[in-house]
PDB file of C-alpha atoms in Angstrom:
ATOM      1  CA  MET W  21      91.529 127.092  63.027  1.00  0.00           C
ATOM      2  CA  LYS W  22      91.319 130.348  64.165  1.00  0.00           C
ATOM      3  CA  LEU W  23      93.204 130.103  67.335  1.00  0.00           C
ATOM      4  CA  LEU W  24      95.990 128.047  65.412  1.00  0.00           C
ATOM      5  CA  ARG W  25      96.503 131.140  63.181  1.00  0.00           C
ATOM      6  CA  TYR W  26      96.343 133.385  66.569  1.00  0.00           C
ATOM      7  CA  PHE W  27      99.730 131.386  67.779  1.00  0.00           C
ATOM      8  CA  THR W  28     101.182 131.287  64.366  1.00  0.00           C
ATOM      9  CA  PRO W  29     103.986 134.054  64.136  1.00  0.00           C
ATOM     10  CA  PRO W  30     104.157 135.983  61.110  1.00  0.00           C
ATOM     11  CA  ASP W  31     106.079 134.918  58.265  1.00  0.00           C
ATOM     12  CA  PRO W  32     109.156 137.003  59.053  1.00  0.00           C
ATOM     13  CA  TRP W  33     109.195 135.518  62.158  1.00  0.00           C
ATOM     14  CA  LYS W  34     108.325 131.877  61.734  1.00  0.00           C
ATOM     15  CA  ILE W  35     112.107 130.615  61.179  1.00  0.00           C
ATOM     16  CA  PRO W  36     113.486 132.229  64.281  1.00  0.00           C
ATOM     17  CA  VAL W  37     110.450 131.209  66.396  1.00  0.00           C
ATOM     18  CA  PHE W  38     110.538 127.797  65.081  1.00  0.00           C
ATOM     19  CA  GLY W  39     114.327 127.216  65.420  1.00  0.00           C
ATOM     20  CA  LEU W  40     114.030 128.934  69.300  1.00  0.00           C
ATOM     21  CA  LEU W  41     111.016 126.434  69.953  1.00  0.00           C
ATOM     22  CA  ALA W  42     113.109 123.490  68.459  1.00  0.00           C
ATOM     23  CA  ALA W  43     116.108 124.399  70.373  1.00  0.00           C
ATOM     24  CA  LEU W  44     114.127 124.762  73.825  1.00  0.00           C
ATOM     25  CA  LEU W  45     112.921 121.435  73.175  1.00  0.00           C
ATOM     26  CA  GLY W  46     116.083 119.706  72.203  1.00  0.00           C
ATOM     27  CA  LEU W  47     117.590 121.056  75.594  1.00  0.00           C
ATOM     28  CA  GLY W  48     114.538 120.055  77.438  1.00  0.00           C
ATOM     29  CA  ILE W  49     115.003 116.554  76.328  1.00  0.00           C
ATOM     30  CA  TYR W  50     118.718 116.521  76.824  1.00  0.00           C
ATOM     31  CA  THR W  51     117.961 117.539  80.204  1.00  0.00           C
ATOM     32  CA  LEU W  52     116.067 114.826  80.831  1.00  0.00           C
ATOM     33  CA  ASN W  53     118.151 112.332  79.467  1.00  0.00           C
ATOM     34  CA  ILE W  54     121.211 113.808  81.308  1.00  0.00           C
ATOM     35  CA  ALA W  55     118.935 113.715  84.547  1.00  0.00           C
ATOM     36  CA  ASN W  56     118.027 110.306  84.350  1.00  0.00           C
ATOM     37  CA  ALA W  57     114.442 111.548  84.856  1.00  0.00           C
ATOM     38  CA  PHE W  58     112.340 108.358  83.577  1.00  0.00           C
ATOM     39  CA  SER W  59     114.312 106.418  86.116  1.00  0.00           C
ATOM     40  CA  TYR W  60     112.344 108.360  88.682  1.00  0.00           C
ATOM     41  CA  LEU W  61     109.329 106.275  87.507  1.00  0.00           C
ATOM     42  CA  SER W  62     111.082 102.913  88.837  1.00  0.00           C
ATOM     43  CA  ASP W  63     111.166 101.710  92.126  1.00  0.00           C
ATOM     44  CA  GLU W  64     115.324 100.963  92.094  1.00  0.00           C
ATOM     45  CA  PRO W  65     117.120 102.045  95.352  1.00  0.00           C
ATOM     46  CA  GLU W  66     119.825 103.187  92.768  1.00  0.00           C
ATOM     47  CA  VAL W  67     117.486 105.847  91.572  1.00  0.00           C
ATOM     48  CA  CYS W  68     117.846 107.698  94.871  1.00  0.00           C
ATOM     49  CA  ILE W  69     121.722 107.770  94.035  1.00  0.00           C
ATOM     50  CA  ASN W  70     121.675 109.777  91.067  1.00  0.00           C
ATOM     51  CA  CYS W  71     122.141 112.803  93.367  1.00  0.00           C
ATOM     52  CA  HIS W  72     125.499 112.152  95.562  1.00  0.00           C
ATOM     53  CA  VAL W  73     123.973 113.688  98.364  1.00  0.00           C
ATOM     54  CA  MET W  74     121.721 110.662  98.894  1.00  0.00           C
ATOM     55  CA  ASN W  75     125.371 108.161  99.094  1.00  0.00           C
ATOM     56  CA  PRO W  76     124.998 107.920 102.810  1.00  0.00           C
ATOM     57  CA  GLN W  77     121.351 106.724 102.663  1.00  0.00           C
ATOM     58  CA  TYR W  78     122.096 104.409 100.382  1.00  0.00           C
ATOM     59  CA  ALA W  79     125.067 102.909 101.749  1.00  0.00           C
ATOM     60  CA  THR W  80     123.576 102.657 105.314  1.00  0.00           C
ATOM     61  CA  TRP W  81     120.165 100.820 103.865  1.00  0.00           C
ATOM     62  CA  GLN W  82     122.569  98.588 101.692  1.00  0.00           C
ATOM     63  CA  HIS W  83     123.858  97.270 105.220  1.00  0.00           C
ATOM     64  CA  SER W  84     120.628  96.984 106.956  1.00  0.00           C
ATOM     65  CA  SER W  85     118.073  94.421 107.304  1.00  0.00           C
ATOM     66  CA  HIS W  86     115.371  96.210 105.164  1.00  0.00           C
ATOM     67  CA  ARG W  87     117.970  95.775 101.863  1.00  0.00           C
ATOM     68  CA  GLU W  88     116.304  92.470 101.498  1.00  0.00           C
ATOM     69  CA  VAL W  89     112.708  93.234 101.762  1.00  0.00           C
ATOM     70  CA  ALA W  90     112.259  96.920 101.092  1.00  0.00           C
ATOM     71  CA  SER W  91     113.383  99.780  98.774  1.00  0.00           C
ATOM     72  CA  CYS W  92     113.575 103.322  99.327  1.00  0.00           C
ATOM     73  CA  ASN W  93     110.065 103.905  97.686  1.00  0.00           C
ATOM     74  CA  ASP W  94     108.365 101.167  99.984  1.00  0.00           C
ATOM     75  CA  CYS W  95     109.469 103.139 103.146  1.00  0.00           C
ATOM     76  CA  HIS W  96     109.320 106.846 101.895  1.00  0.00           C
ATOM     77  CA  VAL W  97     106.745 107.220  99.375  1.00  0.00           C
ATOM     78  CA  PRO W  98     103.101 106.344 100.046  1.00  0.00           C
ATOM     79  CA  GLN W  99     101.719 103.144  99.191  1.00  0.00           C
ATOM     80  CA  THR W 100      98.051 103.714  99.308  1.00  0.00           C
ATOM     81  CA  SER W 101      97.501 104.314  95.491  1.00  0.00           C
ATOM     82  CA  VAL W 102      99.095 104.681  92.377  1.00  0.00           C
ATOM     83  CA  PHE W 103      98.210 108.227  91.810  1.00  0.00           C
ATOM     84  CA  GLU W 104      99.161 109.181  95.390  1.00  0.00           C
ATOM     85  CA  LYS W 105     102.843 107.346  94.948  1.00  0.00           C
ATOM     86  CA  TYR W 106     103.580 109.294  91.693  1.00  0.00           C
ATOM     87  CA  TRP W 107     101.787 112.578  92.954  1.00  0.00           C
ATOM     88  CA  PHE W 108     104.444 112.331  96.183  1.00  0.00           C
ATOM     89  CA  LYS W 109     107.244 111.354  94.103  1.00  0.00           C
ATOM     90  CA  ALA W 110     106.739 114.191  91.398  1.00  0.00           C
ATOM     91  CA  LYS W 111     106.463 116.726  94.242  1.00  0.00           C
ATOM     92  CA  ASP W 112     109.229 115.610  96.635  1.00  0.00           C
ATOM     93  CA  GLY W 113     111.796 114.921  93.760  1.00  0.00           C
ATOM     94  CA  LEU W 114     111.113 118.553  92.192  1.00  0.00           C
ATOM     95  CA  GLY W 115     111.849 119.759  96.001  1.00  0.00           C
ATOM     96  CA  HIS W 116     114.427 117.640  95.800  1.00  0.00           C
ATOM     97  CA  SER W 117     116.117 118.744  92.236  1.00  0.00           C
ATOM     98  CA  TYR W 118     115.862 122.469  93.201  1.00  0.00           C
ATOM     99  CA  MET W 119     117.562 122.422  96.464  1.00  0.00           C
ATOM    100  CA  PHE W 120     120.542 119.891  95.008  1.00  0.00           C
ATOM    101  CA  THR W 121     120.483 122.057  92.136  1.00  0.00           C
ATOM    102  CA  PHE W 122     121.075 125.140  93.937  1.00  0.00           C
ATOM    103  CA  ARG W 123     123.394 123.562  96.663  1.00  0.00           C
ATOM    104  CA  LEU W 124     120.762 124.224  99.477  1.00  0.00           C
ATOM    105  CA  GLU W 125     121.019 120.897 100.874  1.00  0.00           C
ATOM    106  CA  PRO W 126     122.071 120.621 104.534  1.00  0.00           C
ATOM    107  CA  GLN W 127     125.131 118.591 105.861  1.00  0.00           C
ATOM    108  CA  VAL W 128     122.901 116.039 107.670  1.00  0.00           C
ATOM    109  CA  ILE W 129     119.522 115.555 105.541  1.00  0.00           C
ATOM    110  CA  GLN W 130     116.485 115.439 108.133  1.00  0.00           C
ATOM    111  CA  ILE W 131     113.158 114.149 107.108  1.00  0.00           C
ATOM    112  CA  LYS W 132     110.310 116.633 106.647  1.00  0.00           C
ATOM    113  CA  SER W 133     106.877 116.302 108.394  1.00  0.00           C
ATOM    114  CA  GLU W 134     104.995 114.771 105.638  1.00  0.00           C
ATOM    115  CA  GLY W 135     107.731 112.418 105.041  1.00  0.00           C
ATOM    116  CA  ALA W 136     107.939 111.403 108.549  1.00  0.00           C
ATOM    117  CA  GLN W 137     104.268 110.700 108.143  1.00  0.00           C
ATOM    118  CA  THR W 138     104.459 108.663 104.935  1.00  0.00           C
ATOM    119  CA  VAL W 139     107.382 106.669 106.918  1.00  0.00           C
ATOM    120  CA  GLN W 140     105.617 106.243 110.081  1.00  0.00           C
ATOM    121  CA  GLY W 141     102.472 104.857 108.014  1.00  0.00           C
ATOM    122  CA  ASN W 142     104.698 102.556 105.827  1.00  0.00           C
ATOM    123  CA  CYS W 143     105.997 100.968 109.131  1.00  0.00           C
ATOM    124  CA  GLU W 144     102.875 100.262 110.717  1.00  0.00           C
ATOM    125  CA  ARG W 145     101.736  98.899 107.093  1.00  0.00           C
ATOM    126  CA  CYS W 146     104.878  96.484 106.757  1.00  0.00           C
ATOM    127  CA  HIS W 147     104.775  95.608 110.424  1.00  0.00           C
ATOM    128  CA  GLU W 148     101.164  95.650 111.049  1.00  0.00           C
ATOM    129  CA  GLN W 149     101.287  91.808 112.330  1.00  0.00           C
ATOM    130  CA  LEU W 150     104.168  92.641 114.552  1.00  0.00           C
ATOM    131  CA  ILE W 151     102.230  95.314 116.159  1.00  0.00           C
ATOM    132  CA  SER W 152      99.271  93.494 116.556  1.00  0.00           C
ATOM    133  CA  GLU W 153     100.888  90.691 118.352  1.00  0.00           C
ATOM    134  CA  VAL W 154     102.908  92.467 120.713  1.00  0.00           C
ATOM    135  CA  ASN W 155      99.762  94.438 121.390  1.00  0.00           C
ATOM    136  CA  LEU W 156     101.454  97.951 120.641  1.00  0.00           C
ATOM    137  CA  ALA W 157      98.138  99.022 118.635  1.00  0.00           C
ATOM    138  CA  ASP W 158      96.496  99.289 122.054  1.00  0.00           C
ATOM    139  CA  ASN W 159      99.291 101.316 123.652  1.00  0.00           C
ATOM    140  CA  GLU W 160      99.755 104.009 120.480  1.00  0.00           C
ATOM    141  CA  GLU W 161      99.516 106.668 122.952  1.00  0.00           C
ATOM    142  CA  ILE W 162     102.348 105.644 124.782  1.00  0.00           C
ATOM    143  CA  PHE W 163     104.521 104.152 122.352  1.00  0.00           C
ATOM    144  CA  HIS W 164     103.831 106.580 119.298  1.00  0.00           C
ATOM    145  CA  GLY W 165     101.806 109.566 120.884  1.00  0.00           C
ATOM    146  CA  ASP W 166     103.445 112.765 121.581  1.00  0.00           C
ATOM    147  CA  GLY W 167     104.766 113.232 118.067  1.00  0.00           C
ATOM    148  CA  LYS W 168     106.935 109.850 118.631  1.00  0.00           C
ATOM    149  CA  TYR W 169     107.736 107.861 115.379  1.00  0.00           C
ATOM    150  CA  CYS W 170     108.976 103.979 115.564  1.00  0.00           C
ATOM    151  CA  TRP W 171     112.596 105.102 114.640  1.00  0.00           C
ATOM    152  CA  ASP W 172     112.422 107.352 117.834  1.00  0.00           C
ATOM    153  CA  CYS W 173     113.149 104.315 119.328  1.00  0.00           C
ATOM    154  CA  HIS W 174     114.775 101.846 116.364  1.00  0.00           C
ATOM    155  CA  VAL W 175     117.303 104.578 115.505  1.00  0.00           C
ATOM    156  CA  GLU W 176     119.584 102.329 113.939  1.00  0.00           C
ATOM    157  CA  THR W 177     117.014 101.081 111.607  1.00  0.00           C
ATOM    158  CA  PRO W 178     117.489 101.337 108.588  1.00  0.00           C
ATOM    159  CA  HIS W 179     119.945 103.812 107.965  1.00  0.00           C
ATOM    160  CA  GLY W 180     121.746 103.893 111.317  1.00  0.00           C
ATOM    161  CA  SER W 181     122.482 106.986 114.057  1.00  0.00           C
ATOM    162  CA  VAL W 182     125.388 108.491 112.128  1.00  0.00           C
ATOM    163  CA  ARG W 183     124.835 109.287 108.858  1.00  0.00           C
ATOM    164  CA  SER W 184     125.738 112.568 106.745  1.00  0.00           C
ATOM    165  CA  LEU W 185     127.927 113.532 104.084  1.00  0.00           C
ATOM    166  CA  SER W 186     130.947 113.708 106.187  1.00  0.00           C
ATOM    167  CA  SER W 187     130.417 110.716 108.449  1.00  0.00           C
ATOM    168  CA  THR W 188     130.445 108.395 105.086  1.00  0.00           C
ATOM    169  CA  PRO W 189     132.673 110.532 102.596  1.00  0.00           C
ATOM    170  CA  GLN W 190     133.706 107.223 101.022  1.00  0.00           C
ATOM    171  CA  ALA W 191     130.312 105.274 100.860  1.00  0.00           C
ATOM    172  CA  GLN W 192     130.927 102.678  98.732  1.00  0.00           C
ATOM    173  CA  VAL W 193     127.709 102.968  96.121  1.00  0.00           C
ATOM    174  CA  PRO W 194     127.043 101.377  92.503  1.00  0.00           C
ATOM    175  CA  ASN W 195     128.583 103.342  89.863  1.00  0.00           C
ATOM    176  CA  LEU W 196     126.070 104.899  87.603  1.00  0.00           C
ATOM    177  CA  GLY W 197     128.380 105.714  85.019  1.00  0.00           C
ATOM    178  CA  SER W 198     129.082 109.149  83.198  1.00  0.00           C
ATOM    179  CA  PRO W 199     126.155 111.350  81.982  1.00  0.00           C
ATOM    180  CA  VAL W 200     128.230 112.681  79.333  1.00  0.00           C
ATOM    181  CA  PRO W 201     126.950 111.146  75.833  1.00  0.00           C
ATOM    182  CA  GLN W 202     129.602 108.915  74.123  1.00  0.00           C
ATOM    183  CA  TRP W 203     129.580 111.509  71.249  1.00  0.00           C
ATOM    184  CA  LEU W 204     130.735 114.273  73.251  1.00  0.00           C
ATOM    185  CA  LYS W 205     133.431 112.081  75.070  1.00  0.00           C
ATOM    186  CA  LYS W 206     134.650 110.957  71.436  1.00  0.00           C
ATOM    187  CA  LEU W 207     134.572 114.911  70.417  1.00  0.00           C
ATOM    188  CA  GLN W 208     136.528 115.803  73.753  1.00  0.00           C
ATOM    189  CA  GLU W 209     139.036 113.239  72.867  1.00  0.00           C
ATOM    190  CA  SER W 210     140.026 114.212  69.486  1.00  0.00           C
ATOM    191  CA  GLU W 211     140.883 117.384  70.684  1.00  0.00           C
TER     192      GLU W 211
END
């Protein structure tokens, strides 16, 4: 009770402080809604194209053999535990939102070291039987040593070797619809 009184503003400041807090809360909820923030909890591939800079990656994946068996998260997010999966998604997503909001994204998106390790681990997890059958695991130093990854040889899988915003400017991706709420559209139309 004493702690609550410590954080309660004096009577003359209550209305402005609570009004400001309510406005910030409403702005935060609106931002979460317009950014489709809760969609990032799912494994749907369309979530990755909430931001248009991922359209080439989505379009190239959509035309690959992996489309039928793996979503973006199956390859790019750790699958070892639920906690690690959502921790990685939160950390990576915040980094992406910062880069895209401030237009710091490169023309050609390159995977970072942690992401590359994750994708490599998921390649080995999904293709474990294939690797063991051809005895690649015993020759790991030859095939995957010296910093080599699966996609160093399998370069066309699943995104192809040519992908960037300029190489696929008209990439066909699902239309996600406008983030503008209906009430705002009606207001704009009435003016």
